[in-house]
Amino acid sequence: MRSRTPEAAEITGRAGPLLHGGRLGDLVGGQLTRLCDVAALDRADAETYAGLLTRSLGPVAERSLLLPPPSRSFLSDDHTPVEYSLAFLPGSAPTLRVLFEPGCGSEDMAENGRTGLRAVRDMAERWHFDTDHLDRLEDLFFPASAEGPLALWCALELRPGGVPKVKIYLNPAANGRDRSAETVQEALARLGHRKAFAALPDADDMLFVGLDLGDWKAPRVKVYLTHDGLTADEAGTIPAMTPAGGREQMAGFVRTAGGYTAEEDGELPFRRRTLTCHSFTETATGLPSGYTVHVPVRAYVRHDGQARDRAAAVLRSHGMDSAALDRALAAVTPRRLNAGPGLIAYVSLVHQRGHPPRVTVYVSSEAYQVQPPRDVLPAQSAHGAER
Ligand code: TRP
């Protein structure tokens, strides 16, 4: 076993195994408990949700943080199989969500998927929701020879009362990357969204299919696409039906999160891999009801001090204050923000029909590593956030 001194933990800025009893479950349980307070959830809910997260990780929760990550999870840069996010709306405490990979301790993607399915079905039994949509897609996304980079991720939206809303993420490349489009088209069709595939824009890759399971007013099917070298204006104009105001707002958001001006739009250092998410709720029109742009802010900054300022500027421009964001970052780690980039993984803007725009900030657990600060912005390349 590798030994790690307190000094080493200081240098990397990690919260560190020594402060948290040394196990992955204790670290993420503590992070989630403190985040619940930021999201105005009470003590009882915080305990329920921290326990839930730890149990959902299975034996991996007991794993010493002195060991390397349980697998090379694609969920986060340092392979921690957990990531937090805060969804901000003006005038209320942010909503807290936690994303995790139930099968992260598995030997291969097929087993990873089986573990994930079991975890979701356990939750369905406990909270009495049906898994009908998932069941209809099982053979499609869980072949015996499943390929990476994921099999099933689960996100819980942590509501007051101890019963979360459940979302899952599946892998369009499960049958091979060359068959992703086919797999997504078939999945949409099986869920009744026969016209939806045609409404998707051109993209470089299809990264996830997301499903809302359980108690949602209008459960969504979401398709996540990657776009290499997308400019801010392009990000604004992707969904054809967005009104002009919405397009400008989205382009402005991409620039604020990326830290550049309209004049610099299109210049190489600011062309990164951007994710867009297209969500479908009704099946009649085939038109998406929601559009999200995810900016990998960590690819545009030297350290998280800058990323925090970008996220705060985005919040401000949508009429929200950043106090809760600052509290959330402090809840996750005592490290200095200028110790490196990566604590804030993504900043996103959500346009959903019938709702005001929503800002989401994704916060890494950094159980295993803090990236060193960069002297300059990453080299000019279209690939800011490689898989
Ligand atoms: N780590 C992956 C990436 O950076 C997947 C991912 C995790 C992700 N959390 C996310 C993608 C939030 C978009 C938004 O691409």
Tab-separated table of C-alpha atoms and ligand atoms in Angstrom:
chain	number	residue	atom	x	y	z
A	1	MET	CA	0.000	0.000	0.000
A	2	ARG	CA	1.231	3.461	-0.789
A	3	SER	CA	1.773	5.644	2.204
A	4	ARG	CA	0.699	9.226	2.217
A	5	THR	CA	1.821	11.830	4.653
A	6	PRO	CA	-0.277	14.754	5.849
A	7	GLU	CA	2.135	16.984	3.968
A	8	ALA	CA	1.323	15.264	0.709
A	9	ALA	CA	-2.378	15.866	1.314
A	10	GLU	CA	-1.602	19.525	1.999
A	11	ILE	CA	0.339	19.887	-1.208
A	12	THR	CA	-2.267	18.360	-3.460
A	13	GLY	CA	-4.930	20.262	-1.558
A	14	ARG	CA	-7.069	17.151	-1.151
A	15	ALA	CA	-9.434	16.998	1.762
A	16	GLY	CA	-7.383	13.889	2.319
A	17	PRO	CA	-7.852	10.421	3.734
A	18	LEU	CA	-6.662	11.516	7.162
A	19	LEU	CA	-9.455	14.000	7.666
A	20	HIS	CA	-12.232	11.630	6.676
A	21	GLY	CA	-11.514	8.298	8.297
A	22	GLY	CA	-9.791	7.357	5.099
A	23	ARG	CA	-12.666	5.710	3.210
A	24	LEU	CA	-14.413	6.827	0.053
A	25	GLY	CA	-17.867	6.458	1.616
A	26	ASP	CA	-16.938	8.641	4.586
A	27	LEU	CA	-15.561	11.365	2.335
A	28	VAL	CA	-18.551	11.557	-0.015
A	29	GLY	CA	-21.013	11.080	2.864
A	30	GLY	CA	-19.486	14.076	4.625
A	31	GLN	CA	-19.476	16.174	1.467
A	32	LEU	CA	-23.111	15.379	0.795
A	33	THR	CA	-24.175	16.089	4.374
A	34	ARG	CA	-22.596	19.539	4.268
A	35	LEU	CA	-24.042	20.236	0.808
A	36	CYS	CA	-27.536	19.367	2.080
A	37	ASP	CA	-27.218	22.233	4.527
A	38	VAL	CA	-26.392	24.618	1.653
A	39	ALA	CA	-29.472	23.337	-0.189
A	40	ALA	CA	-31.616	24.059	2.916
A	41	LEU	CA	-32.377	20.390	3.549
A	42	ASP	CA	-32.806	19.483	7.206
A	43	ARG	CA	-30.597	17.260	9.309
A	44	ALA	CA	-32.810	14.198	8.918
A	45	ASP	CA	-32.855	14.472	5.115
A	46	ALA	CA	-29.102	15.025	5.069
A	47	GLU	CA	-28.556	11.828	7.058
A	48	THR	CA	-30.960	9.886	4.851
A	49	TYR	CA	-29.295	11.046	1.648
A	50	ALA	CA	-25.722	10.582	2.861
A	51	GLY	CA	-26.601	7.042	3.967
A	52	LEU	CA	-28.265	6.387	0.653
A	53	LEU	CA	-25.248	7.512	-1.354
A	54	THR	CA	-22.841	5.456	0.724
A	55	ARG	CA	-25.028	2.338	0.450
A	56	SER	CA	-25.479	2.840	-3.286
A	57	LEU	CA	-21.728	2.624	-3.792
A	58	GLY	CA	-21.697	-0.854	-2.214
A	59	PRO	CA	-18.334	-2.288	-1.147
A	60	VAL	CA	-16.546	0.587	-2.881
A	61	ALA	CA	-17.691	2.869	-0.039
A	62	GLU	CA	-15.415	0.916	2.316
A	63	ARG	CA	-12.435	1.342	0.045
A	64	SER	CA	-9.475	3.177	1.524
A	65	LEU	CA	-8.671	6.492	-0.112
A	66	LEU	CA	-5.030	5.462	-0.010
A	67	LEU	CA	-5.825	3.025	-2.820
A	68	PRO	CA	-6.278	4.212	-6.399
A	69	PRO	CA	-9.867	4.833	-7.602
A	70	PRO	CA	-11.977	1.646	-7.927
A	71	SER	CA	-12.029	1.983	-11.723
A	72	ARG	CA	-11.150	4.535	-14.378
A	73	SER	CA	-14.645	5.974	-14.167
A	74	PHE	CA	-15.529	8.466	-16.886
A	75	LEU	CA	-17.794	10.215	-14.408
A	76	SER	CA	-15.089	12.626	-13.239
A	77	ASP	CA	-11.551	13.601	-14.202
A	78	ASP	CA	-9.921	11.958	-11.169
A	79	HIS	CA	-12.251	8.920	-11.487
A	80	THR	CA	-14.195	9.546	-8.287
A	81	PRO	CA	-17.498	7.779	-9.051
A	82	VAL	CA	-19.501	10.663	-7.533
A	83	GLU	CA	-20.216	14.255	-8.643
A	84	TYR	CA	-22.503	16.908	-7.178
A	85	SER	CA	-24.512	19.593	-8.895
A	86	LEU	CA	-26.533	22.575	-7.806
A	87	ALA	CA	-29.453	23.850	-9.848
A	88	PHE	CA	-30.083	27.553	-9.299
A	89	LEU	CA	-33.308	29.486	-9.734
A	90	PRO	CA	-33.757	33.092	-8.561
A	91	GLY	CA	-35.140	33.559	-5.084
A	92	SER	CA	-34.633	30.146	-3.526
A	93	ALA	CA	-31.943	27.836	-2.184
A	94	PRO	CA	-30.348	25.747	-4.949
A	95	THR	CA	-31.529	22.192	-5.545
A	96	LEU	CA	-28.852	19.627	-4.824
A	97	ARG	CA	-28.273	16.612	-7.010
A	98	VAL	CA	-25.752	13.822	-6.770
A	99	LEU	CA	-24.547	11.719	-9.692
A	100	PHE	CA	-22.897	8.359	-9.060
A	101	GLU	CA	-21.871	5.149	-10.780
A	102	PRO	CA	-23.344	2.181	-8.892
A	103	GLY	CA	-21.226	-0.343	-10.844
A	104	CYS	CA	-17.902	1.459	-10.477
A	105	GLY	CA	-16.362	-1.482	-8.624
A	106	SER	CA	-17.027	-3.894	-11.507
A	107	GLU	CA	-14.514	-5.759	-13.634
A	108	ASP	CA	-16.125	-4.866	-16.955
A	109	MET	CA	-18.945	-2.789	-18.456
A	110	ALA	CA	-21.414	-5.697	-18.645
A	111	GLU	CA	-21.101	-6.319	-14.910
A	112	ASN	CA	-21.085	-2.563	-14.287
A	113	GLY	CA	-24.438	-2.407	-16.066
A	114	ARG	CA	-25.938	-5.329	-14.164
A	115	THR	CA	-24.940	-3.718	-10.877
A	116	GLY	CA	-26.437	-0.432	-12.045
A	117	LEU	CA	-29.717	-2.089	-13.033
A	118	ARG	CA	-29.926	-3.809	-9.664
A	119	ALA	CA	-29.345	-0.521	-7.872
A	120	VAL	CA	-32.099	1.220	-9.860
A	121	ARG	CA	-34.566	-1.629	-9.298
A	122	ASP	CA	-33.846	-1.580	-5.554
A	123	MET	CA	-34.661	2.130	-5.516
A	124	ALA	CA	-37.825	1.538	-7.547
A	125	GLU	CA	-38.991	-1.013	-5.016
A	126	ARG	CA	-38.174	1.190	-2.082
A	127	TRP	CA	-39.852	4.329	-3.475
A	128	HIS	CA	-42.590	2.581	-5.451
A	129	PHE	CA	-41.908	3.835	-8.940
A	130	ASP	CA	-42.020	1.817	-12.113
A	131	THR	CA	-39.006	1.173	-14.302
A	132	ASP	CA	-41.063	0.594	-17.423
A	133	HIS	CA	-39.023	2.963	-19.624
A	134	LEU	CA	-35.773	1.388	-18.551
A	135	ASP	CA	-37.170	-2.135	-18.972
A	136	ARG	CA	-38.097	-1.359	-22.576
A	137	LEU	CA	-34.492	-0.380	-23.311
A	138	GLU	CA	-32.642	-3.034	-21.359
A	139	ASP	CA	-31.594	-5.303	-24.240
A	140	LEU	CA	-30.483	-2.254	-26.234
A	141	PHE	CA	-28.187	-0.686	-23.637
A	142	PHE	CA	-27.023	-3.769	-21.756
A	143	PRO	CA	-25.616	-6.223	-24.306
A	144	ALA	CA	-23.426	-9.057	-23.031
A	145	SER	CA	-20.412	-7.438	-24.669
A	146	ALA	CA	-21.133	-3.846	-23.580
A	147	GLU	CA	-18.456	-1.283	-24.415
A	148	GLY	CA	-17.493	1.847	-22.406
A	149	PRO	CA	-17.210	4.647	-21.326
A	150	LEU	CA	-20.139	3.939	-18.988
A	151	ALA	CA	-22.975	1.474	-18.517
A	152	LEU	CA	-25.357	3.184	-16.115
A	153	TRP	CA	-25.080	6.270	-13.980
A	154	CYS	CA	-27.719	7.411	-11.584
A	155	ALA	CA	-28.518	10.920	-10.377
A	156	LEU	CA	-30.715	11.741	-7.424
A	157	GLU	CA	-32.391	15.088	-7.059
A	158	LEU	CA	-32.536	15.566	-3.321
A	159	ARG	CA	-35.913	16.935	-2.294
A	160	PRO	CA	-37.087	17.678	1.237
A	161	GLY	CA	-38.691	14.604	2.788
A	162	GLY	CA	-36.061	11.970	2.063
A	163	VAL	CA	-37.464	10.630	-1.228
A	164	PRO	CA	-35.341	11.782	-4.175
A	165	LYS	CA	-36.286	12.145	-7.811
A	166	VAL	CA	-34.331	9.621	-9.883
A	167	LYS	CA	-32.589	10.045	-13.224
A	168	ILE	CA	-30.446	7.543	-15.056
A	169	TYR	CA	-27.881	7.857	-17.836
A	170	LEU	CA	-27.247	5.154	-20.412
A	171	ASN	CA	-24.519	4.680	-22.989
A	172	PRO	CA	-25.392	5.096	-26.692
A	173	ALA	CA	-22.070	3.403	-27.562
A	174	ALA	CA	-22.935	0.220	-25.647
A	175	ASN	CA	-23.103	-1.665	-28.974
A	176	GLY	CA	-20.070	0.117	-30.391
A	177	ARG	CA	-19.491	3.773	-31.068
A	178	ASP	CA	-20.274	3.381	-34.756
A	179	ARG	CA	-23.782	2.270	-33.788
A	180	SER	CA	-24.554	5.072	-31.303
A	181	ALA	CA	-26.946	6.917	-33.617
A	182	GLU	CA	-28.843	3.737	-34.423
A	183	THR	CA	-29.092	2.871	-30.727
A	184	VAL	CA	-30.386	6.331	-29.809
A	185	GLN	CA	-32.919	6.319	-32.642
A	186	GLU	CA	-34.230	2.938	-31.570
A	187	ALA	CA	-34.401	3.987	-27.905
A	188	LEU	CA	-36.384	7.126	-28.733
A	189	ALA	CA	-38.755	5.130	-30.934
A	190	ARG	CA	-39.354	2.494	-28.254
A	191	LEU	CA	-40.359	5.249	-25.851
A	192	GLY	CA	-42.824	6.657	-28.368
A	193	HIS	CA	-40.622	9.569	-29.532
A	194	ARG	CA	-40.612	8.518	-33.157
A	195	LYS	CA	-40.026	12.000	-34.531
A	196	ALA	CA	-37.442	13.065	-31.977
A	197	PHE	CA	-34.349	11.663	-33.656
A	198	ALA	CA	-34.931	13.838	-36.709
A	199	ALA	CA	-35.021	16.918	-34.452
A	200	LEU	CA	-31.470	16.343	-33.166
A	201	PRO	CA	-28.748	18.587	-34.613
A	202	ASP	CA	-25.533	17.366	-36.197
A	203	ALA	CA	-22.945	16.444	-33.612
A	204	ASP	CA	-19.596	14.735	-33.217
A	205	ASP	CA	-20.778	12.115	-30.792
A	206	MET	CA	-23.757	10.929	-28.788
A	207	LEU	CA	-22.645	10.674	-25.191
A	208	PHE	CA	-25.640	9.774	-23.011
A	209	VAL	CA	-29.314	8.996	-23.097
A	210	GLY	CA	-30.942	10.241	-19.897
A	211	LEU	CA	-34.258	9.030	-18.481
A	212	ASP	CA	-36.353	10.454	-15.667
A	213	LEU	CA	-37.763	7.610	-13.593
A	214	GLY	CA	-40.412	7.814	-10.915
A	215	ASP	CA	-42.306	10.781	-9.652
A	216	TRP	CA	-41.941	13.552	-12.296
A	217	LYS	CA	-44.690	15.793	-13.640
A	218	ALA	CA	-43.388	15.380	-17.179
A	219	PRO	CA	-40.673	12.697	-17.343
A	220	ARG	CA	-38.047	13.488	-19.952
A	221	VAL	CA	-35.950	11.491	-22.339
A	222	LYS	CA	-32.723	13.382	-22.901
A	223	VAL	CA	-30.034	13.012	-25.542
A	224	TYR	CA	-26.570	14.430	-24.812
A	225	LEU	CA	-24.430	15.356	-27.798
A	226	THR	CA	-20.848	16.554	-28.088
A	227	HIS	CA	-19.712	19.281	-30.436
A	228	ASP	CA	-16.029	19.868	-31.019
A	229	GLY	CA	-15.057	23.494	-31.484
A	230	LEU	CA	-18.559	24.908	-31.072
A	231	THR	CA	-18.684	28.717	-31.001
A	232	ALA	CA	-20.943	30.691	-28.673
A	233	ASP	CA	-23.172	31.803	-31.536
A	234	GLU	CA	-23.493	28.263	-32.796
A	235	ALA	CA	-24.416	27.087	-29.304
A	236	GLY	CA	-27.195	29.676	-29.288
A	237	THR	CA	-28.633	28.743	-32.654
A	238	ILE	CA	-28.639	24.948	-32.448
A	239	PRO	CA	-32.320	24.420	-31.638
A	240	ALA	CA	-34.130	25.911	-34.587
A	241	MET	CA	-37.157	27.009	-32.619
A	242	THR	CA	-35.381	29.112	-29.968
A	243	PRO	CA	-36.541	32.749	-30.178
A	244	ALA	CA	-33.850	35.357	-30.885
A	245	GLY	CA	-33.693	36.525	-27.240
A	246	GLY	CA	-33.036	32.985	-26.103
A	247	ARG	CA	-30.278	32.544	-28.677
A	248	GLU	CA	-28.463	35.669	-27.550
A	249	GLN	CA	-28.859	34.684	-23.948
A	250	MET	CA	-27.365	31.254	-24.639
A	251	ALA	CA	-24.447	32.696	-26.640
A	252	GLY	CA	-23.799	35.220	-23.855
A	253	PHE	CA	-23.813	32.442	-21.312
A	254	VAL	CA	-21.244	30.413	-23.281
A	255	ARG	CA	-18.937	33.458	-23.475
A	256	THR	CA	-19.283	34.319	-19.806
A	257	ALA	CA	-18.590	30.729	-18.761
A	258	GLY	CA	-15.715	30.474	-21.243
A	259	GLY	CA	-14.280	33.854	-20.228
A	260	TYR	CA	-14.179	35.531	-23.634
A	261	THR	CA	-15.801	38.328	-25.566
A	262	ALA	CA	-17.999	38.380	-28.631
A	263	GLU	CA	-14.962	39.626	-30.642
A	264	GLU	CA	-12.995	36.552	-29.598
A	265	ASP	CA	-15.802	34.179	-30.494
A	266	GLY	CA	-14.535	31.553	-32.864
A	267	GLU	CA	-10.855	32.015	-31.942
A	268	LEU	CA	-9.144	28.729	-31.359
A	269	PRO	CA	-8.392	28.815	-27.619
A	270	PHE	CA	-12.082	29.234	-26.971
A	271	ARG	CA	-13.199	26.374	-29.121
A	272	ARG	CA	-13.750	23.425	-26.875
A	273	ARG	CA	-15.770	20.317	-26.792
A	274	THR	CA	-19.195	21.487	-25.653
A	275	LEU	CA	-22.105	19.279	-24.666
A	276	THR	CA	-25.687	19.993	-25.569
A	277	CYS	CA	-28.677	18.187	-24.143
A	278	HIS	CA	-32.014	17.889	-25.929
A	279	SER	CA	-34.973	16.781	-23.877
A	280	PHE	CA	-38.264	15.376	-25.067
A	281	THR	CA	-41.418	15.110	-23.022
A	282	GLU	CA	-44.415	14.850	-25.343
A	283	THR	CA	-44.450	12.608	-28.384
A	284	ALA	CA	-46.881	14.459	-30.658
A	285	THR	CA	-44.771	17.218	-32.230
A	286	GLY	CA	-41.364	15.562	-32.079
A	287	LEU	CA	-39.912	18.878	-30.932
A	288	PRO	CA	-37.653	19.085	-27.913
A	289	SER	CA	-39.100	20.747	-24.804
A	290	GLY	CA	-35.719	21.570	-23.332
A	291	TYR	CA	-32.247	22.577	-24.446
A	292	THR	CA	-29.146	22.742	-22.259
A	293	VAL	CA	-25.601	23.815	-23.052
A	294	HIS	CA	-22.896	22.391	-20.787
A	295	VAL	CA	-19.657	24.397	-20.829
A	296	PRO	CA	-16.636	22.447	-19.493
A	297	VAL	CA	-15.434	25.494	-17.576
A	298	ARG	CA	-12.499	23.541	-16.171
A	299	ALA	CA	-10.983	23.522	-19.651
A	300	TYR	CA	-11.004	27.318	-19.827
A	301	VAL	CA	-9.334	28.259	-16.553
A	302	ARG	CA	-6.000	28.188	-14.805
A	303	HIS	CA	-7.612	27.322	-11.479
A	304	ASP	CA	-10.973	27.221	-9.721
A	305	GLY	CA	-10.713	30.806	-8.491
A	306	GLN	CA	-11.371	31.753	-12.099
A	307	ALA	CA	-13.986	29.054	-12.573
A	308	ARG	CA	-15.835	30.295	-9.490
A	309	ASP	CA	-15.806	33.864	-10.813
A	310	ARG	CA	-17.195	32.692	-14.151
A	311	ALA	CA	-19.944	30.690	-12.478
A	312	ALA	CA	-20.739	33.675	-10.220
A	313	ALA	CA	-20.922	35.965	-13.273
A	314	VAL	CA	-23.316	33.572	-14.990
A	315	LEU	CA	-25.490	33.449	-11.877
A	316	ARG	CA	-25.429	37.236	-11.562
A	317	SER	CA	-26.451	37.735	-15.179
A	318	HIS	CA	-29.509	35.573	-14.461
A	319	GLY	CA	-30.440	37.468	-11.334
A	320	MET	CA	-28.957	35.051	-8.819
A	321	ASP	CA	-26.401	35.484	-6.137
A	322	SER	CA	-23.343	33.322	-5.638
A	323	ALA	CA	-23.309	33.001	-1.847
A	324	ALA	CA	-24.733	29.466	-2.005
A	325	LEU	CA	-22.144	28.487	-4.612
A	326	ASP	CA	-19.313	29.655	-2.355
A	327	ARG	CA	-20.785	27.744	0.559
A	328	ALA	CA	-21.125	24.649	-1.627
A	329	LEU	CA	-17.481	24.748	-2.716
A	330	ALA	CA	-16.387	25.098	0.918
A	331	ALA	CA	-18.698	22.200	1.848
A	332	VAL	CA	-16.907	19.911	-0.586
A	333	THR	CA	-13.276	20.778	0.082
A	334	PRO	CA	-11.079	22.927	2.299
A	335	ARG	CA	-8.597	23.360	-0.531
A	336	ARG	CA	-7.791	26.788	-1.907
A	337	LEU	CA	-9.609	27.525	-5.146
A	338	ASN	CA	-6.375	28.646	-6.775
A	339	ALA	CA	-4.730	25.284	-6.017
A	340	GLY	CA	-5.905	24.044	-9.423
A	341	PRO	CA	-8.778	23.600	-11.873
A	342	GLY	CA	-11.444	20.887	-11.861
A	343	LEU	CA	-13.504	21.457	-8.712
A	344	ILE	CA	-16.093	23.136	-10.928
A	345	ALA	CA	-16.428	20.705	-13.818
A	346	TYR	CA	-19.232	22.270	-15.856
A	347	VAL	CA	-21.509	25.290	-15.810
A	348	SER	CA	-24.776	24.850	-17.698
A	349	LEU	CA	-27.726	26.915	-18.806
A	350	VAL	CA	-31.081	25.190	-19.204
A	351	HIS	CA	-33.861	26.475	-21.434
A	352	GLN	CA	-37.007	24.518	-20.748
A	353	ARG	CA	-40.319	25.406	-22.308
A	354	GLY	CA	-42.604	27.058	-19.763
A	355	HIS	CA	-39.835	27.619	-17.203
A	356	PRO	CA	-37.431	30.467	-16.451
A	357	PRO	CA	-33.784	29.773	-17.430
A	358	ARG	CA	-31.941	27.673	-14.898
A	359	VAL	CA	-28.214	27.612	-14.149
A	360	THR	CA	-26.504	24.420	-13.018
A	361	VAL	CA	-23.014	24.150	-11.546
A	362	TYR	CA	-21.318	20.728	-11.388
A	363	VAL	CA	-18.937	20.254	-8.479
A	364	SER	CA	-16.333	17.457	-8.348
A	365	SER	CA	-15.674	15.400	-5.255
A	366	GLU	CA	-11.900	15.262	-5.934
A	367	ALA	CA	-11.534	12.236	-3.699
A	368	TYR	CA	-8.365	11.211	-5.508
A	369	GLN	CA	-6.711	14.180	-7.098
A	370	VAL	CA	-6.578	17.921	-7.553
A	371	GLN	CA	-5.143	18.941	-10.904
A	372	PRO	CA	-2.201	21.340	-10.627
A	373	PRO	CA	-2.845	24.965	-11.626
A	374	ARG	CA	-2.034	25.843	-15.211
A	375	ASP	CA	0.366	28.639	-16.104
A	376	VAL	CA	-1.530	29.381	-19.278
A	377	LEU	CA	-4.798	28.320	-20.770
A	378	PRO	CA	-4.707	24.851	-22.320
A	379	ALA	CA	-2.996	24.724	-25.709
A	380	GLN	CA	-5.075	25.697	-28.693
A	381	SER	CA	-7.113	22.667	-29.485
A	382	ALA	CA	-10.687	21.850	-30.146
A	383	HIS	CA	-10.631	19.299	-27.373
A	384	GLY	CA	-10.918	20.872	-23.956
A	385	ALA	CA	-12.593	18.004	-22.188
A	386	GLU	CA	-11.469	14.748	-23.699
A	387	ARG	CA	-13.123	11.552	-22.779
B	1	TRP	N1	-16.924	13.463	-16.844
B	1	TRP	C1	-17.632	13.445	-18.086
B	1	TRP	C2	-17.362	14.713	-18.873
B	1	TRP	O1	-16.728	15.583	-18.380
B	1	TRP	C3	-19.123	13.216	-17.941
B	1	TRP	C4	-19.867	14.195	-17.073
B	1	TRP	C5	-19.920	14.165	-15.721
B	1	TRP	C6	-20.666	15.303	-17.485
B	1	TRP	N2	-20.703	15.162	-15.249
B	1	TRP	C7	-21.177	15.893	-16.294
B	1	TRP	C8	-21.017	15.861	-18.705
B	1	TRP	C9	-21.985	17.029	-16.324
B	1	TRP	C10	-21.831	17.019	-18.733
B	1	TRP	C11	-22.309	17.590	-17.552
B	1	TRP	O2	-17.745	14.851	-20.032
